[in-house]
């Protein structure tokens, strides 16, 4: 059975990615990073999702990105936008987050002798995030192949980004077909300790619209 | 004054790199990563070196790479080689270490609006490490330029690796010319709590040979 490292945040997208990796017959090693995000109930959601979708192992890595600041998701002084204000790059963008996450996944993949990493980046809803673009994923793959023992031995590392070009509606439909229980996932940028979502942040709004478009009831618990 | 993030381990090479960055008139933000390395006195050395070489700020980030295992530098079950046994890739290689370090430096650089990262990788002494080769550094630079806000805005990120093609002798000569106090640095893979070096591991042997070749007395304190 081929091993894969799957980045798992506890949100809707990465839960779907885990289901896709499992459906492709990978033995899944789920990796969550506790980087000091505001929405800490995401991490508890990640545990439940890993268990529910049969991850072979789930590893939680602590990393203090708060030290660097610069994002509304880690910096308490920056407000999470709620009214859908459009800036070119959202303040919820965490500097180099996907690069750091993928690097950690790469380290684990190397020790597991796995050549497959799954990540839930999406170029449709997060068009403002530089590290959610296909050309970025390709460049990371190329770098990773040069960075590792496996690469030197000629084994190609693949970064699977199966959601890249899907709409939220399509992501939800894919997940439901694969048996994902979306009631376990937390998408909200400012969910409370029990995982209840605010219903008004960008992430909640995108999620709600996705479920509506898919014609499926959103099982998330909203405060408002 | 241009800002630069400088990866600083507390060893000889990265101390030299910090001196080089300062000499190039960068305002230096030194970054050390506490990744659970055996040689923990390196981290104390990093603090002293940052201070002695006038780093504008020094940040220490904790990251538990022990969770992944796979290296003699983080895994207590793997012995540090002392007799200079040659394998293609040394067991002291930490999976994806430079990729993780550079990713963290990238995150900090982005919040600082800096386009310059300095790292002490060297292709001469560490030819067995995949992530110490020029083609790897180039690939990281390319990926990083796509990963960030600055990249999208057309600002090029530069990974400076000024030691890449220098011998240990040349590195030491460069550092001495720039006023590096090498007595503050710890190179040993298994230094004790006070920073005293074993004198027999690969890193100690390379260091000793470098000082001998440079015709300079090694100010390190050796147990044996």
Coordinates of C-alpha atoms in Angstrom, one line a residue:
Chain A
X1 CA 0.0 0.0 0.0
X2 CA 1.5 3.4 -1.0
X3 CA 1.9 5.9 1.8
X4 CA 0.8 9.5 1.5
X5 CA 1.1 12.5 3.8
X6 CA -2.1 14.5 3.8
X7 CA -2.2 18.0 5.2
X8 CA -5.3 18.2 7.3
X9 CA -6.6 21.5 8.8
X10 CA -10.0 20.4 10.1
X11 CA -11.7 22.4 7.4
X12 CA -14.0 21.3 4.6
X13 CA -11.4 21.3 1.9
X14 CA -8.7 19.2 3.6
X15 CA -11.3 16.7 4.8
X16 CA -12.3 16.2 1.2
X17 CA -8.7 15.8 0.2
X18 CA -8.2 13.0 2.8
X19 CA -11.2 11.2 1.5
X20 CA -9.8 11.5 -2.1
X21 CA -6.4 10.2 -1.0
X22 CA -8.1 7.2 0.7
X23 CA -10.2 6.6 -2.3
X24 CA -7.0 6.4 -4.4
X25 CA -5.9 3.6 -2.1
X26 CA -3.2 5.5 -0.2
X27 CA -2.3 4.7 3.4
X28 CA -2.9 8.2 4.8
X29 CA -0.6 10.0 7.3
X30 CA -2.6 13.1 8.3
X31 CA -0.6 16.1 9.4
X32 CA -2.0 19.1 11.2
X33 CA 0.0 22.1 12.2
X34 CA -0.9 24.1 15.3
X35 CA 0.5 27.4 14.2
X36 CA -1.3 29.5 16.7
X37 CA -4.3 30.1 14.5
X38 CA -7.3 31.9 16.0
X39 CA -9.7 29.2 15.0
X40 CA -8.3 26.6 17.4
X41 CA -11.4 24.3 17.2
X42 CA -10.2 23.5 13.7
X43 CA -7.5 21.4 15.3
X44 CA -10.0 19.4 17.3
X45 CA -12.0 19.0 14.1
X46 CA -8.9 17.7 12.4
X47 CA -8.6 14.9 14.9
X48 CA -12.2 13.9 14.5
X49 CA -11.9 14.0 10.7
X50 CA -8.7 11.9 10.7
X51 CA -10.4 9.3 12.8
X52 CA -13.6 9.3 10.8
X53 CA -11.9 9.0 7.5
X54 CA -9.5 6.2 8.6
X55 CA -6.2 8.0 8.6
X56 CA -3.5 5.4 9.4
X57 CA -1.8 8.0 11.7
X58 CA -2.4 11.6 12.7
X59 CA 0.4 13.9 13.7
X60 CA -0.1 17.3 15.2
X61 CA 3.0 19.6 15.0
X62 CA 3.3 22.8 17.1
X63 CA 4.9 25.8 15.4
X64 CA 4.7 29.3 16.8
X65 CA 4.0 31.4 13.7
X66 CA 2.5 34.1 16.0
X67 CA 6.1 35.2 16.5
X68 CA 6.2 36.5 12.9
X69 CA 2.8 38.2 13.0
X70 CA 1.4 39.7 9.8
X71 CA -2.0 37.9 9.5
X72 CA -5.4 38.3 10.9
X73 CA -5.4 34.5 11.5
X74 CA -2.5 34.7 14.0
X75 CA -2.3 38.3 15.0
X76 CA -5.0 39.4 17.5
X77 CA -4.4 43.1 16.5
X78 CA -5.7 42.5 13.0
X79 CA -9.5 42.1 12.6
X80 CA -10.9 39.3 10.6
X81 CA -12.9 40.8 7.7
X82 CA -16.6 40.0 7.8
X83 CA -18.2 42.1 5.2
X84 CA -16.3 40.6 2.3
X85 CA -14.1 43.6 1.8
X86 CA -12.0 43.0 -1.3
X87 CA -8.3 43.6 -1.1
X88 CA -5.9 42.1 -3.6
X89 CA -4.5 39.7 -1.0
X90 CA -6.8 39.0 2.1
X91 CA -5.5 39.9 5.5
X92 CA -6.3 36.3 6.5
X93 CA -3.4 35.2 4.3
X94 CA -0.7 33.8 6.6
X95 CA 2.8 34.6 5.2
X96 CA 4.4 31.5 3.6
X97 CA 1.9 29.2 5.3
X98 CA 1.5 26.7 2.6
X99 CA 5.3 26.7 2.0
X100 CA 5.8 25.9 5.7
X101 CA 3.1 23.3 5.8
X102 CA 4.3 21.6 2.6
X103 CA 7.9 21.6 4.0
X104 CA 6.8 19.8 7.1
X105 CA 4.8 17.4 5.1
X106 CA 8.0 16.8 3.0
X107 CA 10.0 16.0 6.1
X108 CA 7.5 13.5 7.2
X109 CA 7.2 12.0 3.7
X110 CA 10.9 11.6 3.5
X111 CA 11.1 9.7 6.8
X112 CA 8.1 7.5 5.8
X113 CA 9.7 7.0 2.3
X114 CA 6.6 8.3 0.8
X115 CA 6.6 10.2 -2.6
X116 CA 3.1 11.6 -2.3
X117 CA 1.8 14.7 -0.5
X118 CA -1.9 15.8 -0.6
X119 CA -2.9 19.4 0.0
X120 CA -6.3 21.1 -0.3
X121 CA -5.2 24.3 -2.0
X122 CA -7.8 25.8 -4.3
X123 CA -7.3 28.5 -7.0
X124 CA -11.0 29.3 -7.4
X125 CA -12.1 30.6 -4.0
X126 CA -8.6 31.8 -2.8
X127 CA -7.5 33.5 -5.9
X128 CA -5.9 36.2 -3.8
X129 CA -3.5 33.8 -2.1
X130 CA -0.2 33.5 -4.0
X131 CA 0.5 30.1 -2.6
X132 CA -2.8 28.6 -3.8
X133 CA -1.8 28.8 -7.5
X134 CA -0.9 25.9 -9.8
X135 CA 2.4 27.4 -10.7
X136 CA 3.4 27.7 -7.1
X137 CA 2.5 24.0 -6.4
X138 CA 4.6 23.0 -9.5
X139 CA 7.6 25.1 -8.3
X140 CA 7.3 23.5 -4.8
X141 CA 7.3 20.0 -6.4
X142 CA 10.4 20.9 -8.4
X143 CA 12.2 22.2 -5.3
X144 CA 11.2 19.3 -3.2
X145 CA 12.5 16.8 -5.7
X146 CA 16.0 18.5 -5.4
X147 CA 15.7 18.7 -1.6
X148 CA 15.5 15.1 -0.7
X149 CA 17.3 11.8 -0.7
X150 CA 14.5 10.3 -2.7
X151 CA 15.0 13.0 -5.3
X152 CA 18.7 12.3 -5.6
X153 CA 17.8 8.7 -6.1
X154 CA 15.6 9.7 -9.0
X155 CA 12.2 9.2 -7.2
X156 CA 9.8 11.9 -8.1
X157 CA 7.8 13.6 -5.4
X158 CA 4.2 14.5 -6.3
X159 CA 2.2 17.2 -4.7
X160 CA -1.4 16.3 -5.2
X161 CA -3.7 19.2 -5.2
X162 CA -7.0 17.6 -6.3
X163 CA -9.2 20.6 -5.4
X164 CA -7.1 23.1 -7.4
X165 CA -9.7 23.8 -10.0
X166 CA -12.9 22.8 -8.3
X167 CA -15.6 25.2 -7.1
X168 CA -16.8 24.9 -3.5
X169 CA -20.0 23.2 -4.9
X170 CA -17.9 20.6 -6.7
X171 CA -15.7 20.0 -3.6
X172 CA -18.7 19.4 -1.4
X173 CA -20.3 17.1 -4.0
X174 CA -17.1 15.1 -4.3
X175 CA -16.8 14.8 -0.5
X176 CA -20.4 13.7 -0.1
X177 CA -19.9 11.0 -2.8
X178 CA -16.9 9.8 -0.8
X179 CA -18.7 9.7 2.5
X180 CA -17.2 12.8 4.2
X181 CA -19.2 13.8 7.3
X182 CA -19.0 17.6 7.0
X183 CA -20.6 18.1 10.4
X184 CA -17.1 17.3 11.8
X185 CA -15.4 20.1 9.9
X186 CA -14.9 23.7 11.0
X187 CA -14.3 26.3 8.3
X188 CA -14.8 29.5 10.3
X189 CA -11.9 31.8 10.9
X190 CA -13.2 32.7 14.3
X191 CA -15.1 29.7 15.5
X192 CA -15.7 29.5 19.3
X193 CA -14.2 26.8 21.6
X194 CA -17.1 24.5 20.8
X195 CA -16.5 24.8 17.1
X196 CA -19.6 27.0 16.4
X197 CA -19.0 29.2 13.4
X198 CA -19.6 33.0 13.1
X199 CA -21.4 32.7 9.8
X200 CA -20.1 36.1 8.6
X201 CA -16.4 35.8 7.9
X202 CA -15.1 35.1 4.3
X203 CA -14.6 31.4 5.0
X204 CA -18.2 31.0 6.4
X205 CA -19.7 32.9 3.5
X206 CA -17.8 30.8 0.9
X207 CA -18.9 27.6 2.8
X208 CA -22.5 28.5 3.0
X209 CA -22.7 29.5 -0.7
X210 CA -21.0 26.2 -1.6
X211 CA -23.6 24.1 0.3
X212 CA -26.4 26.2 -1.2
X213 CA -25.0 25.7 -4.7
X214 CA -24.7 22.0 -4.1
X215 CA -28.2 21.8 -2.9
X216 CA -27.1 20.2 0.4
X217 CA -27.9 21.4 4.0
X218 CA -24.7 22.7 5.7
X219 CA -24.4 20.7 8.9
X220 CA -22.1 23.4 10.5
X221 CA -23.4 24.9 13.7
X222 CA -23.6 28.7 13.3
X223 CA -23.8 31.2 16.2
X224 CA -25.8 33.6 14.2
Chain B
X1 CA 18.9 50.1 5.3
X2 CA 17.8 46.9 3.6
X3 CA 16.6 44.2 5.9
X4 CA 17.7 40.5 5.6
X5 CA 16.7 37.4 7.5
X6 CA 19.8 35.4 8.4
X7 CA 19.5 31.7 9.4
X8 CA 21.7 31.3 12.5
X9 CA 22.4 27.9 14.0
X10 CA 25.2 28.9 16.4
X11 CA 27.8 27.0 14.3
X12 CA 30.8 28.3 12.5
X13 CA 29.2 28.6 9.1
X14 CA 26.1 30.6 10.0
X15 CA 28.1 33.0 12.2
X16 CA 30.3 33.7 9.2
X17 CA 27.2 34.3 7.1
X18 CA 25.8 36.8 9.6
X19 CA 29.1 38.7 9.4
X20 CA 29.0 38.7 5.6
X21 CA 25.4 40.0 5.6
X22 CA 26.4 42.8 8.1
X23 CA 29.4 43.6 5.9
X24 CA 27.0 44.0 3.0
X25 CA 25.2 46.6 5.0
X26 CA 22.0 44.6 5.7
X27 CA 20.0 45.2 8.8
X28 CA 20.1 41.6 10.1
X29 CA 17.2 39.7 11.5
X30 CA 18.7 36.4 12.9
X31 CA 16.5 33.4 13.0
X32 CA 17.3 30.2 14.9
X33 CA 15.1 27.1 15.0
X34 CA 14.9 24.9 18.0
X35 CA 14.0 21.7 16.2
X36 CA 14.9 19.4 19.0
X37 CA 18.5 19.0 17.9
X38 CA 20.9 17.0 20.2
X39 CA 23.5 19.7 20.2
X40 CA 21.3 22.1 22.2
X41 CA 24.2 24.3 23.2
X42 CA 24.2 25.5 19.6
X43 CA 21.1 27.5 20.4
X44 CA 22.9 29.3 23.3
X45 CA 25.8 29.9 21.0
X46 CA 23.4 31.4 18.4
X47 CA 22.2 34.0 21.0
X48 CA 25.8 35.0 21.8
X49 CA 26.8 35.2 18.1
X50 CA 23.7 37.3 17.2
X51 CA 24.5 39.7 20.0
X52 CA 28.3 39.8 19.2
X53 CA 27.7 40.4 15.5
X54 CA 25.1 43.1 16.1
X55 CA 22.0 41.4 14.7
X56 CA 19.1 43.9 14.8
X57 CA 16.8 41.2 16.2
X58 CA 17.1 37.5 17.1
X59 CA 14.1 35.2 17.0
X60 CA 14.1 31.6 18.2
X61 CA 11.3 29.4 16.8
X62 CA 10.4 26.1 18.4
X63 CA 9.5 23.3 16.1
X64 CA 9.3 19.7 17.1
X65 CA 11.0 17.8 14.3
X66 CA 11.6 14.9 16.7
X67 CA 8.1 13.8 15.9
X68 CA 9.2 12.8 12.4
X69 CA 12.4 11.0 13.5
X70 CA 14.8 9.8 10.8
X71 CA 18.1 11.6 11.7
X72 CA 20.9 11.1 14.2
X73 CA 20.6 14.8 15.1
X74 CA 17.1 14.4 16.4
X75 CA 16.6 10.7 17.0
X76 CA 18.3 9.4 20.2
X77 CA 18.1 5.8 18.8
X78 CA 20.5 6.6 15.9
X79 CA 24.2 7.0 16.8
X80 CA 26.2 10.0 15.7
X81 CA 29.0 8.7 13.4
X82 CA 32.5 9.4 14.8
X83 CA 34.9 7.5 12.7
X84 CA 34.1 9.3 9.5
X85 CA 32.2 6.3 8.0
X86 CA 31.1 7.3 4.5
X87 CA 27.6 6.6 3.4
X88 CA 26.1 8.4 0.4
X89 CA 23.9 10.6 2.6
X90 CA 25.1 11.0 6.3
X91 CA 22.7 9.8 9.0
X92 CA 23.1 13.4 10.5
X93 CA 21.1 14.6 7.5
X94 CA 17.8 16.0 8.9
X95 CA 15.0 15.3 6.4
X96 CA 13.9 18.5 4.7
X97 CA 15.7 20.6 7.3
X98 CA 16.9 23.4 5.0
X99 CA 13.6 23.5 3.3
X100 CA 11.8 24.0 6.6
X101 CA 14.3 26.6 7.8
X102 CA 14.2 28.5 4.6
X103 CA 10.4 28.4 4.7
X104 CA 10.3 29.9 8.2
X105 CA 12.8 32.5 7.0
X106 CA 10.6 33.3 4.1
X107 CA 7.6 33.8 6.4
X108 CA 9.6 36.3 8.5
X109 CA 11.0 38.0 5.5
X110 CA 7.5 38.5 4.1
X111 CA 6.2 40.1 7.3
X112 CA 9.4 42.3 7.4
X113 CA 9.0 43.2 3.7
X114 CA 12.5 41.9 3.2
X115 CA 13.6 40.3 -0.1
X116 CA 16.9 38.8 1.2
X117 CA 17.5 35.6 3.1
X118 CA 21.0 34.5 4.0
X119 CA 21.8 30.8 4.7
X120 CA 25.1 29.0 5.4
X121 CA 24.8 26.0 3.1
X122 CA 28.0 24.7 1.7
X123 CA 28.4 22.2 -1.2
X124 CA 32.0 21.4 -0.4
X125 CA 32.0 19.8 3.0
X126 CA 28.4 18.6 2.9
X127 CA 28.3 17.1 -0.6
X128 CA 26.1 14.3 0.7
X129 CA 23.2 16.5 1.7
X130 CA 20.8 17.0 -1.1
X131 CA 19.6 20.4 0.3
X132 CA 23.1 21.9 0.2
X133 CA 23.5 22.0 -3.5
X134 CA 23.3 25.2 -5.7
X135 CA 20.5 23.7 -7.8
X136 CA 18.4 23.2 -4.7
X137 CA 18.9 26.8 -3.6
X138 CA 17.9 28.1 -7.0
X139 CA 14.8 25.9 -7.0
X140 CA 13.8 27.2 -3.6
X141 CA 14.3 30.8 -4.7
X142 CA 12.1 30.2 -7.7
X143 CA 9.4 28.6 -5.6
X144 CA 9.6 31.4 -3.0
X145 CA 9.1 34.1 -5.6
X146 CA 5.8 32.4 -6.5
X147 CA 4.8 31.8 -2.9
X148 CA 4.6 35.4 -1.6
X149 CA 2.8 38.7 -2.0
X150 CA 6.1 40.3 -2.9
X151 CA 6.6 37.8 -5.7
X152 CA 3.2 38.6 -7.1
X153 CA 4.1 42.3 -7.0
X154 CA 7.2 41.4 -9.0
X155 CA 9.8 41.8 -6.3
X156 CA 12.4 39.1 -6.5
X157 CA 13.4 37.2 -3.4
X158 CA 17.1 36.3 -3.2
X159 CA 18.5 33.4 -1.2
X160 CA 22.1 34.4 -0.5
X161 CA 24.4 31.4 0.1
X162 CA 27.8 33.0 0.2
X163 CA 29.6 30.0 1.5
X164 CA 28.3 27.6 -1.2
X165 CA 31.6 27.1 -2.9
X166 CA 34.1 27.9 -0.1
X167 CA 36.3 25.4 1.7
X168 CA 36.2 25.4 5.5
X169 CA 39.6 27.1 5.4
X170 CA 38.2 29.9 3.2
X171 CA 35.1 30.2 5.4
X172 CA 37.3 30.7 8.5
X173 CA 39.6 33.1 6.8
X174 CA 36.6 35.2 5.6
X175 CA 35.1 35.2 9.1
X176 CA 38.3 36.2 10.8
X177 CA 38.7 39.1 8.3
X178 CA 35.2 40.2 9.3
X179 CA 35.8 40.0 13.0
X180 CA 33.9 36.8 13.9
X181 CA 34.7 35.5 17.3
X182 CA 34.7 31.7 16.7
X183 CA 35.1 30.9 20.4
X184 CA 31.3 31.7 20.6
X185 CA 30.4 29.1 18.0
X186 CA 29.6 25.4 18.6
X187 CA 30.0 23.0 15.7
X188 CA 29.9 19.7 17.5
X189 CA 26.9 17.3 16.8
X190 CA 27.1 16.2 20.4
X191 CA 28.4 19.1 22.5
X192 CA 27.7 18.9 26.2
X193 CA 25.5 21.5 28.1
X194 CA 28.4 23.8 28.5
X195 CA 29.2 23.8 24.8
X196 CA 32.3 21.6 25.0
X197 CA 32.8 19.6 21.8
X198 CA 33.4 15.9 21.4
X199 CA 36.3 16.4 18.9
X200 CA 35.5 13.2 17.1
X201 CA 32.2 13.6 15.2
X202 CA 32.2 14.6 11.5
X203 CA 31.4 18.2 12.3
X204 CA 34.3 18.5 14.8
X205 CA 36.7 16.8 12.4
X206 CA 35.8 19.1 9.5
X207 CA 36.1 22.2 11.8
X208 CA 39.5 21.1 13.2
X209 CA 40.8 20.4 9.7
X210 CA 39.6 23.8 8.6
X211 CA 41.3 25.7 11.4
X212 CA 44.5 23.7 10.8
X213 CA 44.4 24.5 7.0
X214 CA 43.8 28.2 7.8
X215 CA 46.7 28.2 10.1
X216 CA 44.6 29.5 13.0
X217 CA 44.2 28.1 16.4
X218 CA 40.6 26.7 16.9
X219 CA 39.2 28.4 20.0
X220 CA 36.6 25.7 20.6
X221 CA 36.7 23.8 23.8
X222 CA 37.1 20.1 23.3
X223 CA 36.4 17.4 25.8
X224 CA 39.0 15.0 24.4

